[in-house]
Amino acid sequence: MRLIDSFKKAFSKPYKTISVAQAKELLGSGATLIDVRSAQEWRSGRAPQAKHIPLDRLQTSTAGIQKTRPVIAVCASGVRSASAARLLATQGYQAYSLRGGMSAWRQAGEPVR
């Protein structure tokens, strides 16, 4: 049984993947939204409350992200945000990845600027 538990722990996600509705709820409670897309993608439209921290920069520094608040990572489709959330979770953050990324955000009718 211990071996199975070890495998589960080794392969489990240290973060949660959440929907747009769940993200909105967390944001309403003070969570931080970070957009890990490239500068060009960021300029094409972003969630108004998002902070821009490209994934490559996040991999070298988490400066400016408070550990006392949950952190939601968003990208275009959810792949890079999953990497960002995994990275943040391993550094002690309560981390989430937005399922579907900005595509899901737009599809849900959430504001984009």
mmCIF file of N, CA, C and O in Angstrom:
data_model
loop_
_atom_site.group_PDB
_atom_site.id
_atom_site.type_symbol
_atom_site.label_atom_id
_atom_site.label_comp_id
_atom_site.label_asym_id
_atom_site.label_seq_id
_atom_site.Cartn_x
_atom_site.Cartn_y
_atom_site.Cartn_z
ATOM 1 N N MET A 1 0.821 -1.195 0.000
ATOM 2 C CA MET A 1 0.000 0.000 0.000
ATOM 3 C C MET A 1 0.865 1.259 0.000
ATOM 4 O O MET A 1 0.526 2.232 -0.640
ATOM 5 N N ARG A 2 1.969 1.228 0.706
ATOM 6 C CA ARG A 2 2.857 2.397 0.749
ATOM 7 C C ARG A 2 3.412 2.731 -0.625
ATOM 8 O O ARG A 2 3.567 3.884 -0.975
ATOM 9 N N LEU A 3 3.733 1.707 -1.401
ATOM 10 C CA LEU A 3 4.261 1.923 -2.742
ATOM 11 C C LEU A 3 3.223 2.624 -3.615
ATOM 12 O O LEU A 3 3.544 3.571 -4.338
ATOM 13 N N ILE A 4 1.986 2.199 -3.527
ATOM 14 C CA ILE A 4 0.908 2.825 -4.301
ATOM 15 C C ILE A 4 0.735 4.282 -3.879
ATOM 16 O O ILE A 4 0.614 5.171 -4.723
ATOM 17 N N ASP A 5 0.757 4.529 -2.582
ATOM 18 C CA ASP A 5 0.646 5.909 -2.088
ATOM 19 C C ASP A 5 1.799 6.765 -2.585
ATOM 20 O O ASP A 5 1.618 7.926 -2.933
ATOM 21 N N SER A 6 2.996 6.190 -2.633
ATOM 22 C CA SER A 6 4.169 6.920 -3.130
ATOM 23 C C SER A 6 3.996 7.289 -4.600
ATOM 24 O O SER A 6 4.325 8.396 -5.010
ATOM 25 N N PHE A 7 3.480 6.335 -5.390
ATOM 26 C CA PHE A 7 3.238 6.618 -6.802
ATOM 27 C C PHE A 7 2.171 7.685 -6.983
ATOM 28 O O PHE A 7 2.295 8.568 -7.816
ATOM 29 N N LYS A 8 1.095 7.597 -6.206
ATOM 30 C CA LYS A 8 0.034 8.604 -6.292
ATOM 31 C C LYS A 8 0.580 9.988 -6.000
ATOM 32 O O LYS A 8 0.270 10.950 -6.691
ATOM 33 N N LYS A 9 1.385 10.080 -4.964
ATOM 34 C CA LYS A 9 1.946 11.375 -4.582
ATOM 35 C C LYS A 9 2.898 11.894 -5.658
ATOM 36 O O LYS A 9 2.891 13.063 -6.006
ATOM 37 N N ALA A 10 3.708 10.991 -6.213
ATOM 38 C CA ALA A 10 4.684 11.383 -7.229
ATOM 39 C C ALA A 10 4.017 11.887 -8.507
ATOM 40 O O ALA A 10 4.536 12.766 -9.184
ATOM 41 N N PHE A 11 2.855 11.327 -8.832
ATOM 42 C CA PHE A 11 2.207 11.690 -10.090
ATOM 43 C C PHE A 11 0.975 12.578 -9.932
ATOM 44 O O PHE A 11 0.324 12.913 -10.912
ATOM 45 N N SER A 12 0.667 12.972 -8.713
ATOM 46 C CA SER A 12 -0.494 13.846 -8.518
ATOM 47 C C SER A 12 -0.125 15.292 -8.833
ATOM 48 O O SER A 12 1.039 15.675 -8.762
ATOM 49 N N LYS A 13 -1.122 16.055 -9.183
ATOM 50 C CA LYS A 13 -0.903 17.467 -9.484
ATOM 51 C C LYS A 13 -0.861 18.246 -8.178
ATOM 52 O O LYS A 13 -1.749 18.094 -7.345
ATOM 53 N N PRO A 14 0.142 19.109 -8.018
ATOM 54 C CA PRO A 14 0.222 19.918 -6.796
ATOM 55 C C PRO A 14 -0.657 21.171 -6.863
ATOM 56 O O PRO A 14 -0.617 22.009 -5.983
ATOM 57 N N TYR A 15 -1.437 21.293 -7.927
ATOM 58 C CA TYR A 15 -2.314 22.450 -8.134
ATOM 59 C C TYR A 15 -3.669 21.945 -8.600
ATOM 60 O O TYR A 15 -3.827 20.773 -8.908
ATOM 61 N N LYS A 16 -4.641 22.868 -8.668
ATOM 62 C CA LYS A 16 -5.971 22.500 -9.144
ATOM 63 C C LYS A 16 -6.256 23.229 -10.455
ATOM 64 O O LYS A 16 -5.839 24.365 -10.643
ATOM 65 N N THR A 17 -6.991 22.562 -11.329
ATOM 66 C CA THR A 17 -7.468 23.179 -12.560
ATOM 67 C C THR A 17 -8.903 23.613 -12.285
ATOM 68 O O THR A 17 -9.699 22.814 -11.785
ATOM 69 N N ILE A 18 -9.201 24.880 -12.591
ATOM 70 C CA ILE A 18 -10.525 25.416 -12.251
ATOM 71 C C ILE A 18 -11.209 26.042 -13.467
ATOM 72 O O ILE A 18 -10.565 26.416 -14.434
ATOM 73 N N SER A 19 -12.510 26.168 -13.360
ATOM 74 C CA SER A 19 -13.327 26.781 -14.409
ATOM 75 C C SER A 19 -13.293 28.301 -14.277
ATOM 76 O O SER A 19 -12.820 28.843 -13.268
ATOM 77 N N VAL A 20 -13.826 28.975 -15.271
ATOM 78 C CA VAL A 20 -13.921 30.437 -15.220
ATOM 79 C C VAL A 20 -14.778 30.861 -14.026
ATOM 80 O O VAL A 20 -14.412 31.778 -13.292
ATOM 81 N N ALA A 21 -15.888 30.179 -13.791
ATOM 82 C CA ALA A 21 -16.765 30.529 -12.661
ATOM 83 C C ALA A 21 -16.019 30.381 -11.332
ATOM 84 O O ALA A 21 -16.133 31.233 -10.446
ATOM 85 N N GLN A 22 -15.265 29.306 -11.181
ATOM 86 C CA GLN A 22 -14.488 29.108 -9.952
ATOM 87 C C GLN A 22 -13.406 30.178 -9.818
ATOM 88 O O GLN A 22 -13.150 30.670 -8.721
ATOM 89 N N ALA A 23 -12.790 30.544 -10.938
ATOM 90 C CA ALA A 23 -11.764 31.588 -10.917
ATOM 91 C C ALA A 23 -12.369 32.922 -10.487
ATOM 92 O O ALA A 23 -11.795 33.641 -9.656
ATOM 93 N N LYS A 24 -13.540 33.248 -11.013
ATOM 94 C CA LYS A 24 -14.210 34.496 -10.636
ATOM 95 C C LYS A 24 -14.507 34.518 -9.139
ATOM 96 O O LYS A 24 -14.346 35.547 -8.479
ATOM 97 N N GLU A 25 -14.925 33.392 -8.604
ATOM 98 C CA GLU A 25 -15.214 33.295 -7.180
ATOM 99 C C GLU A 25 -13.939 33.533 -6.362
ATOM 100 O O GLU A 25 -13.952 34.289 -5.391
ATOM 101 N N LEU A 26 -12.845 32.902 -6.760
ATOM 102 C CA LEU A 26 -11.572 33.095 -6.061
ATOM 103 C C LEU A 26 -11.079 34.538 -6.174
ATOM 104 O O LEU A 26 -10.577 35.112 -5.204
ATOM 105 N N LEU A 27 -11.227 35.122 -7.361
ATOM 106 C CA LEU A 27 -10.813 36.518 -7.555
ATOM 107 C C LEU A 27 -11.614 37.448 -6.659
ATOM 108 O O LEU A 27 -11.081 38.407 -6.110
ATOM 109 N N GLY A 28 -12.883 37.137 -6.494
ATOM 110 C CA GLY A 28 -13.738 37.933 -5.615
ATOM 111 C C GLY A 28 -13.319 37.837 -4.155
ATOM 112 O O GLY A 28 -13.639 38.714 -3.348
ATOM 113 N N SER A 29 -12.589 36.781 -3.822
ATOM 114 C CA SER A 29 -12.100 36.581 -2.454
ATOM 115 C C SER A 29 -10.656 37.033 -2.273
ATOM 116 O O SER A 29 -10.048 36.728 -1.255
ATOM 117 N N GLY A 30 -10.102 37.699 -3.303
ATOM 118 C CA GLY A 30 -8.754 38.248 -3.165
ATOM 119 C C GLY A 30 -7.635 37.504 -3.840
ATOM 120 O O GLY A 30 -6.458 37.826 -3.640
ATOM 121 N N ALA A 31 -7.943 36.499 -4.650
ATOM 122 C CA ALA A 31 -6.886 35.770 -5.364
ATOM 123 C C ALA A 31 -6.208 36.686 -6.384
ATOM 124 O O ALA A 31 -6.776 37.687 -6.822
ATOM 125 N N THR A 32 -4.998 36.311 -6.766
ATOM 126 C CA THR A 32 -4.238 37.034 -7.786
ATOM 127 C C THR A 32 -4.328 36.273 -9.095
ATOM 128 O O THR A 32 -4.174 35.049 -9.112
ATOM 129 N N LEU A 33 -4.565 36.983 -10.194
ATOM 130 C CA LEU A 33 -4.611 36.379 -11.525
ATOM 131 C C LEU A 33 -3.349 36.783 -12.265
ATOM 132 O O LEU A 33 -3.072 37.976 -12.414
ATOM 133 N N ILE A 34 -2.564 35.793 -12.697
ATOM 134 C CA ILE A 34 -1.374 36.100 -13.481
ATOM 135 C C ILE A 34 -1.524 35.521 -14.880
ATOM 136 O O ILE A 34 -1.952 34.391 -15.055
ATOM 137 N N ASP A 35 -1.194 36.329 -15.856
ATOM 138 C CA ASP A 35 -1.273 35.945 -17.258
ATOM 139 C C ASP A 35 0.147 35.586 -17.693
ATOM 140 O O ASP A 35 1.039 36.434 -17.670
ATOM 141 N N VAL A 36 0.364 34.332 -18.068
ATOM 142 C CA VAL A 36 1.714 33.854 -18.381
ATOM 143 C C VAL A 36 2.000 33.808 -19.883
ATOM 144 O O VAL A 36 2.995 33.244 -20.311
ATOM 145 N N ARG A 37 1.148 34.450 -20.679
ATOM 146 C CA ARG A 37 1.349 34.467 -22.137
ATOM 147 C C ARG A 37 2.460 35.436 -22.533
ATOM 148 O O ARG A 37 2.955 36.217 -21.721
ATOM 149 N N SER A 38 2.815 35.416 -23.795
ATOM 150 C CA SER A 38 3.833 36.326 -24.324
ATOM 151 C C SER A 38 3.301 37.764 -24.343
ATOM 152 O O SER A 38 2.087 37.990 -24.231
ATOM 153 N N ALA A 39 4.198 38.717 -24.518
ATOM 154 C CA ALA A 39 3.809 40.131 -24.573
ATOM 155 C C ALA A 39 2.832 40.385 -25.721
ATOM 156 O O ALA A 39 1.866 41.145 -25.571
ATOM 157 N N GLN A 40 3.059 39.756 -26.852
ATOM 158 C CA GLN A 40 2.173 39.935 -28.006
ATOM 159 C C GLN A 40 0.764 39.413 -27.694
ATOM 160 O O GLN A 40 -0.230 40.076 -27.996
ATOM 161 N N GLU A 41 0.679 38.252 -27.055
ATOM 162 C CA GLU A 41 -0.625 37.696 -26.685
ATOM 163 C C GLU A 41 -1.316 38.586 -25.657
ATOM 164 O O GLU A 41 -2.522 38.822 -25.738
ATOM 165 N N TRP A 42 -0.549 39.091 -24.702
ATOM 166 C CA TRP A 42 -1.063 39.985 -23.647
ATOM 167 C C TRP A 42 -1.701 41.212 -24.277
ATOM 168 O O TRP A 42 -2.788 41.624 -23.905
ATOM 169 N N ARG A 43 -1.015 41.789 -25.275
ATOM 170 C CA ARG A 43 -1.537 42.995 -25.936
ATOM 171 C C ARG A 43 -2.795 42.713 -26.754
ATOM 172 O O ARG A 43 -3.584 43.614 -27.013
ATOM 173 N N SER A 44 -3.007 41.460 -27.129
ATOM 174 C CA SER A 44 -4.177 41.119 -27.952
ATOM 175 C C SER A 44 -5.463 41.046 -27.134
ATOM 176 O O SER A 44 -6.540 40.905 -27.701
ATOM 177 N N GLY A 45 -5.358 41.127 -25.819
ATOM 178 C CA GLY A 45 -6.533 41.105 -24.958
ATOM 179 C C GLY A 45 -6.265 40.316 -23.698
ATOM 180 O O GLY A 45 -5.685 39.239 -23.746
ATOM 181 N N ARG A 46 -6.660 40.894 -22.561
ATOM 182 C CA ARG A 46 -6.388 40.270 -21.269
ATOM 183 C C ARG A 46 -7.530 40.521 -20.298
ATOM 184 O O ARG A 46 -8.319 41.435 -20.488
ATOM 185 N N ALA A 47 -7.563 39.722 -19.259
ATOM 186 C CA ALA A 47 -8.524 39.951 -18.180
ATOM 187 C C ALA A 47 -8.094 41.227 -17.462
ATOM 188 O O ALA A 47 -6.903 41.418 -17.198
ATOM 189 N N PRO A 48 -9.030 42.130 -17.173
ATOM 190 C CA PRO A 48 -8.676 43.425 -16.587
ATOM 191 C C PRO A 48 -7.846 43.343 -15.305
ATOM 192 O O PRO A 48 -6.978 44.171 -15.077
ATOM 193 N N GLN A 49 -8.084 42.348 -14.464
ATOM 194 C CA GLN A 49 -7.386 42.273 -13.188
ATOM 195 C C GLN A 49 -6.079 41.476 -13.241
ATOM 196 O O GLN A 49 -5.402 41.323 -12.226
ATOM 197 N N ALA A 50 -5.692 40.991 -14.406
ATOM 198 C CA ALA A 50 -4.501 40.148 -14.529
ATOM 199 C C ALA A 50 -3.200 40.945 -14.456
ATOM 200 O O ALA A 50 -3.116 42.069 -14.923
ATOM 201 N N LYS A 51 -2.202 40.307 -13.844
ATOM 202 C CA LYS A 51 -0.831 40.814 -13.851
ATOM 203 C C LYS A 51 -0.092 40.025 -14.921
ATOM 204 O O LYS A 51 -0.258 38.809 -15.017
ATOM 205 N N HIS A 52 0.730 40.711 -15.717
ATOM 206 C CA HIS A 52 1.448 40.018 -16.779
ATOM 207 C C HIS A 52 2.807 39.538 -16.279
ATOM 208 O O HIS A 52 3.674 40.337 -15.948
ATOM 209 N N ILE A 53 2.960 38.230 -16.212
ATOM 210 C CA ILE A 53 4.244 37.620 -15.852
ATOM 211 C C ILE A 53 4.442 36.442 -16.804
ATOM 212 O O ILE A 53 3.935 35.344 -16.560
ATOM 213 N N PRO A 54 5.135 36.672 -17.932
ATOM 214 C CA PRO A 54 5.335 35.591 -18.905
ATOM 215 C C PRO A 54 5.955 34.359 -18.238
ATOM 216 O O PRO A 54 6.738 34.481 -17.289
ATOM 217 N N LEU A 55 5.608 33.189 -18.741
ATOM 218 C CA LEU A 55 6.066 31.941 -18.152
ATOM 219 C C LEU A 55 7.582 31.880 -18.028
ATOM 220 O O LEU A 55 8.101 31.457 -16.990
ATOM 221 N N ASP A 56 8.306 32.332 -19.045
ATOM 222 C CA ASP A 56 9.769 32.261 -18.958
ATOM 223 C C ASP A 56 10.310 33.129 -17.813
ATOM 224 O O ASP A 56 11.267 32.754 -17.142
ATOM 225 N N ARG A 57 9.684 34.255 -17.552
ATOM 226 C CA ARG A 57 10.108 35.094 -16.433
ATOM 227 C C ARG A 57 9.710 34.475 -15.095
ATOM 228 O O ARG A 57 10.452 34.533 -14.116
ATOM 229 N N LEU A 58 8.539 33.856 -15.065
ATOM 230 C CA LEU A 58 8.061 33.204 -13.850
ATOM 231 C C LEU A 58 9.001 32.070 -13.439
ATOM 232 O O LEU A 58 9.172 31.800 -12.255
ATOM 233 N N GLN A 59 9.618 31.432 -14.415
ATOM 234 C CA GLN A 59 10.526 30.325 -14.127
ATOM 235 C C GLN A 59 11.796 30.781 -13.408
ATOM 236 O O GLN A 59 12.467 29.979 -12.778
ATOM 237 N N THR A 60 12.103 32.068 -13.484
ATOM 238 C CA THR A 60 13.299 32.578 -12.810
ATOM 239 C C THR A 60 12.988 33.424 -11.589
ATOM 240 O O THR A 60 13.861 33.631 -10.753
ATOM 241 N N SER A 61 11.749 33.933 -11.482
ATOM 242 C CA SER A 61 11.415 34.787 -10.344
ATOM 243 C C SER A 61 9.903 34.845 -10.114
ATOM 244 O O SER A 61 9.135 34.998 -11.058
ATOM 245 N N THR A 62 9.532 34.761 -8.853
ATOM 246 C CA THR A 62 8.119 34.925 -8.484
ATOM 247 C C THR A 62 7.930 36.232 -7.716
ATOM 248 O O THR A 62 6.944 36.409 -7.014
ATOM 249 N N ALA A 63 8.878 37.133 -7.874
ATOM 250 C CA ALA A 63 8.812 38.424 -7.184
ATOM 251 C C ALA A 63 7.504 39.133 -7.528
ATOM 252 O O ALA A 63 7.056 39.132 -8.672
ATOM 253 N N GLY A 64 6.890 39.711 -6.518
ATOM 254 C CA GLY A 64 5.651 40.449 -6.733
ATOM 255 C C GLY A 64 4.393 39.617 -6.596
ATOM 256 O O GLY A 64 3.288 40.141 -6.678
ATOM 257 N N ILE A 65 4.525 38.319 -6.395
ATOM 258 C CA ILE A 65 3.359 37.461 -6.207
ATOM 259 C C ILE A 65 3.311 37.082 -4.729
ATOM 260 O O ILE A 65 4.224 36.447 -4.218
ATOM 261 N N GLN A 66 2.240 37.482 -4.070
ATOM 262 C CA GLN A 66 2.102 37.215 -2.637
ATOM 263 C C GLN A 66 1.752 35.755 -2.368
ATOM 264 O O GLN A 66 0.849 35.210 -2.999
ATOM 265 N N LYS A 67 2.457 35.167 -1.414
ATOM 266 C CA LYS A 67 2.168 33.779 -1.041
ATOM 267 C C LYS A 67 0.948 33.675 -0.143
ATOM 268 O O LYS A 67 0.418 32.593 0.061
ATOM 269 N N THR A 68 0.484 34.797 0.369
ATOM 270 C CA THR A 68 -0.655 34.780 1.284
ATOM 271 C C THR A 68 -1.994 34.710 0.557
ATOM 272 O O THR A 68 -3.031 34.580 1.193
ATOM 273 N N ARG A 69 -1.970 34.836 -0.763
ATOM 274 C CA ARG A 69 -3.208 34.785 -1.560
ATOM 275 C C ARG A 69 -3.130 33.647 -2.568
ATOM 276 O O ARG A 69 -2.061 33.338 -3.083
ATOM 277 N N PRO A 70 -4.281 33.056 -2.890
ATOM 278 C CA PRO A 70 -4.282 32.061 -3.971
ATOM 279 C C PRO A 70 -3.858 32.735 -5.277
ATOM 280 O O PRO A 70 -4.105 33.925 -5.480
ATOM 281 N N VAL A 71 -3.224 31.955 -6.155
ATOM 282 C CA VAL A 71 -2.762 32.477 -7.443
ATOM 283 C C VAL A 71 -3.367 31.631 -8.556
ATOM 284 O O VAL A 71 -3.262 30.406 -8.548
ATOM 285 N N ILE A 72 -3.991 32.314 -9.518
ATOM 286 C CA ILE A 72 -4.593 31.654 -10.676
ATOM 287 C C ILE A 72 -3.757 32.022 -11.894
ATOM 288 O O ILE A 72 -3.565 33.201 -12.186
ATOM 289 N N ALA A 73 -3.259 31.022 -12.589
ATOM 290 C CA ALA A 73 -2.485 31.253 -13.810
ATOM 291 C C ALA A 73 -3.399 31.075 -15.017
ATOM 292 O O ALA A 73 -4.244 30.174 -15.044
ATOM 293 N N VAL A 74 -3.222 31.962 -16.005
ATOM 294 C CA VAL A 74 -3.999 31.876 -17.239
ATOM 295 C C VAL A 74 -3.061 32.037 -18.429
ATOM 296 O O VAL A 74 -2.088 32.787 -18.364
ATOM 297 N N CYS A 75 -3.350 31.306 -19.498
ATOM 298 C CA CYS A 75 -2.609 31.448 -20.754
ATOM 299 C C CYS A 75 -3.646 31.456 -21.880
ATOM 300 O O CYS A 75 -4.788 31.845 -21.654
ATOM 301 N N ALA A 76 -3.278 31.026 -23.056
ATOM 302 C CA ALA A 76 -4.227 31.032 -24.168
ATOM 303 C C ALA A 76 -5.235 29.877 -24.062
ATOM 304 O O ALA A 76 -6.430 30.074 -24.246
ATOM 305 N N SER A 77 -4.727 28.668 -23.740
ATOM 306 C CA SER A 77 -5.611 27.504 -23.744
ATOM 307 C C SER A 77 -5.573 26.659 -22.477
ATOM 308 O O SER A 77 -6.416 25.796 -22.292
ATOM 309 N N GLY A 78 -4.601 26.872 -21.618
ATOM 310 C CA GLY A 78 -4.509 26.116 -20.371
ATOM 311 C C GLY A 78 -3.251 25.294 -20.212
ATOM 312 O O GLY A 78 -2.997 24.758 -19.134
ATOM 313 N N VAL A 79 -2.450 25.169 -21.259
ATOM 314 C CA VAL A 79 -1.243 24.338 -21.181
ATOM 315 C C VAL A 79 -0.130 25.049 -20.401
ATOM 316 O O VAL A 79 0.412 24.497 -19.443
ATOM 317 N N ARG A 80 0.197 26.268 -20.792
ATOM 318 C CA ARG A 80 1.257 27.009 -20.077
ATOM 319 C C ARG A 80 0.831 27.372 -18.664
ATOM 320 O O ARG A 80 1.650 27.388 -17.751
ATOM 321 N N SER A 81 -0.457 27.636 -18.472
ATOM 322 C CA SER A 81 -0.914 27.972 -17.120
ATOM 323 C C SER A 81 -0.780 26.769 -16.192
ATOM 324 O O SER A 81 -0.514 26.922 -14.998
ATOM 325 N N ALA A 82 -0.926 25.554 -16.725
ATOM 326 C CA ALA A 82 -0.724 24.354 -15.917
ATOM 327 C C ALA A 82 0.742 24.270 -15.478
ATOM 328 O O ALA A 82 1.036 23.962 -14.322
ATOM 329 N N SER A 83 1.660 24.574 -16.382
ATOM 330 C CA SER A 83 3.086 24.583 -16.028
ATOM 331 C C SER A 83 3.368 25.638 -14.968
ATOM 332 O O SER A 83 4.108 25.400 -14.020
ATOM 333 N N ALA A 84 2.764 26.812 -15.134
ATOM 334 C CA ALA A 84 2.954 27.902 -14.174
ATOM 335 C C ALA A 84 2.390 27.518 -12.808
ATOM 336 O O ALA A 84 3.036 27.735 -11.780
ATOM 337 N N ALA A 85 1.204 26.932 -12.794
ATOM 338 C CA ALA A 85 0.583 26.535 -11.528
ATOM 339 C C ALA A 85 1.409 25.461 -10.832
ATOM 340 O O ALA A 85 1.593 25.503 -9.612
ATOM 341 N N ARG A 86 1.932 24.525 -11.603
ATOM 342 C CA ARG A 86 2.784 23.476 -11.021
ATOM 343 C C ARG A 86 4.025 24.102 -10.395
ATOM 344 O O ARG A 86 4.400 23.788 -9.263
ATOM 345 N N LEU A 87 4.652 25.006 -11.105
ATOM 346 C CA LEU A 87 5.846 25.699 -10.611
ATOM 347 C C LEU A 87 5.541 26.458 -9.324
ATOM 348 O O LEU A 87 6.271 26.355 -8.338
ATOM 349 N N LEU A 88 4.458 27.214 -9.329
ATOM 350 C CA LEU A 88 4.077 27.995 -8.146
ATOM 351 C C LEU A 88 3.751 27.086 -6.962
ATOM 352 O O LEU A 88 4.155 27.365 -5.830
ATOM 353 N N ALA A 89 3.033 26.005 -7.215
ATOM 354 C CA ALA A 89 2.663 25.087 -6.137
ATOM 355 C C ALA A 89 3.898 24.475 -5.482
ATOM 356 O O ALA A 89 3.954 24.337 -4.257
ATOM 357 N N THR A 90 4.904 24.138 -6.284
ATOM 358 C CA THR A 90 6.120 23.551 -5.715
ATOM 359 C C THR A 90 6.907 24.570 -4.891
ATOM 360 O O THR A 90 7.752 24.192 -4.095
ATOM 361 N N GLN A 91 6.588 25.851 -5.073
ATOM 362 C CA GLN A 91 7.252 26.897 -4.296
ATOM 363 C C GLN A 91 6.400 27.376 -3.126
ATOM 364 O O GLN A 91 6.687 28.396 -2.514
ATOM 365 N N GLY A 92 5.327 26.659 -2.839
ATOM 366 C CA GLY A 92 4.530 26.953 -1.662
ATOM 367 C C GLY A 92 3.307 27.826 -1.870
ATOM 368 O O GLY A 92 2.652 28.215 -0.914
ATOM 369 N N TYR A 93 2.974 28.128 -3.113
ATOM 370 C CA TYR A 93 1.779 28.920 -3.406
ATOM 371 C C TYR A 93 0.556 28.012 -3.473
ATOM 372 O O TYR A 93 0.664 26.848 -3.853
ATOM 373 N N GLN A 94 -0.608 28.568 -3.155
ATOM 374 C CA GLN A 94 -1.876 27.882 -3.400
ATOM 375 C C GLN A 94 -2.209 28.227 -4.847
ATOM 376 O O GLN A 94 -2.685 29.324 -5.148
ATOM 377 N N ALA A 95 -1.912 27.307 -5.755
ATOM 378 C CA ALA A 95 -1.944 27.617 -7.178
ATOM 379 C C ALA A 95 -3.063 26.910 -7.929
ATOM 380 O O ALA A 95 -3.444 25.783 -7.607
ATOM 381 N N TYR A 96 -3.560 27.615 -8.949
ATOM 382 C CA TYR A 96 -4.630 27.117 -9.802
ATOM 383 C C TYR A 96 -4.296 27.426 -11.261
ATOM 384 O O TYR A 96 -3.609 28.401 -11.553
ATOM 385 N N SER A 97 -4.808 26.600 -12.151
ATOM 386 C CA SER A 97 -4.690 26.825 -13.586
ATOM 387 C C SER A 97 -6.103 26.990 -14.136
ATOM 388 O O SER A 97 -6.988 26.185 -13.829
ATOM 389 N N LEU A 98 -6.303 28.032 -14.943
ATOM 390 C CA LEU A 98 -7.621 28.280 -15.527
ATOM 391 C C LEU A 98 -7.832 27.351 -16.721
ATOM 392 O O LEU A 98 -7.126 27.452 -17.728
ATOM 393 N N ARG A 99 -8.790 26.440 -16.590
ATOM 394 C CA ARG A 99 -9.108 25.487 -17.649
ATOM 395 C C ARG A 99 -9.586 26.229 -18.898
ATOM 396 O O ARG A 99 -10.514 27.025 -18.847
ATOM 397 N N GLY A 100 -8.930 25.987 -20.007
ATOM 398 C CA GLY A 100 -9.339 26.607 -21.263
ATOM 399 C C GLY A 100 -8.734 27.974 -21.508
ATOM 400 O O GLY A 100 -8.902 28.533 -22.589
ATOM 401 N N GLY A 101 -8.047 28.525 -20.519
ATOM 402 C CA GLY A 101 -7.337 29.793 -20.673
ATOM 403 C C GLY A 101 -8.212 30.963 -21.096
ATOM 404 O O GLY A 101 -9.403 31.016 -20.789
ATOM 405 N N MET A 102 -7.595 31.897 -21.804
ATOM 406 C CA MET A 102 -8.308 33.098 -22.252
ATOM 407 C C MET A 102 -9.422 32.758 -23.232
ATOM 408 O O MET A 102 -10.405 33.485 -23.330
ATOM 409 N N SER A 103 -9.302 31.645 -23.929
ATOM 410 C CA SER A 103 -10.386 31.221 -24.829
ATOM 411 C C SER A 103 -11.650 30.968 -24.018
ATOM 412 O O SER A 103 -12.733 31.428 -24.378
ATOM 413 N N ALA A 104 -11.509 30.259 -22.899
ATOM 414 C CA ALA A 104 -12.661 29.981 -22.035
ATOM 415 C C ALA A 104 -13.161 31.265 -21.371
ATOM 416 O O ALA A 104 -14.371 31.461 -21.211
ATOM 417 N N TRP A 105 -12.237 32.138 -20.997
ATOM 418 C CA TRP A 105 -12.592 33.422 -20.366
ATOM 419 C C TRP A 105 -13.488 34.231 -21.302
ATOM 420 O O TRP A 105 -14.536 34.729 -20.920
ATOM 421 N N ARG A 106 -13.058 34.337 -22.561
ATOM 422 C CA ARG A 106 -13.841 35.081 -23.563
ATOM 423 C C ARG A 106 -15.184 34.398 -23.831
ATOM 424 O O ARG A 106 -16.215 35.054 -23.920
ATOM 425 N N GLN A 107 -15.148 33.085 -23.959
ATOM 426 C CA GLN A 107 -16.355 32.322 -24.256
ATOM 427 C C GLN A 107 -17.394 32.476 -23.142
ATOM 428 O O GLN A 107 -18.600 32.457 -23.406
ATOM 429 N N ALA A 108 -16.920 32.663 -21.912
ATOM 430 C CA ALA A 108 -17.826 32.841 -20.777
ATOM 431 C C ALA A 108 -18.379 34.273 -20.703
ATOM 432 O O ALA A 108 -19.189 34.572 -19.844
ATOM 433 N N GLY A 109 -17.933 35.132 -21.625
ATOM 434 C CA GLY A 109 -18.425 36.499 -21.672
ATOM 435 C C GLY A 109 -17.786 37.418 -20.642
ATOM 436 O O GLY A 109 -18.312 38.496 -20.358
ATOM 437 N N GLU A 110 -16.648 37.005 -20.110
ATOM 438 C CA GLU A 110 -15.954 37.830 -19.122
ATOM 439 C C GLU A 110 -15.241 38.989 -19.824
ATOM 440 O O GLU A 110 -14.884 38.884 -20.999
ATOM 441 N N PRO A 111 -15.042 40.106 -19.110
ATOM 442 C CA PRO A 111 -14.443 41.278 -19.740
ATOM 443 C C PRO A 111 -12.994 41.057 -20.179
ATOM 444 O O PRO A 111 -12.241 40.333 -19.516
ATOM 445 N N VAL A 112 -12.671 41.658 -21.297
ATOM 446 C CA VAL A 112 -11.310 41.605 -21.862
ATOM 447 C C VAL A 112 -10.952 43.021 -22.270
ATOM 448 O O VAL A 112 -11.779 43.733 -22.842
ATOM 449 N N ARG A 113 -9.760 43.441 -21.926
ATOM 450 C CA ARG A 113 -9.342 44.772 -22.402
ATOM 451 C C ARG A 113 -8.043 44.691 -23.139
ATOM 452 O O ARG A 113 -7.354 43.739 -23.153
#
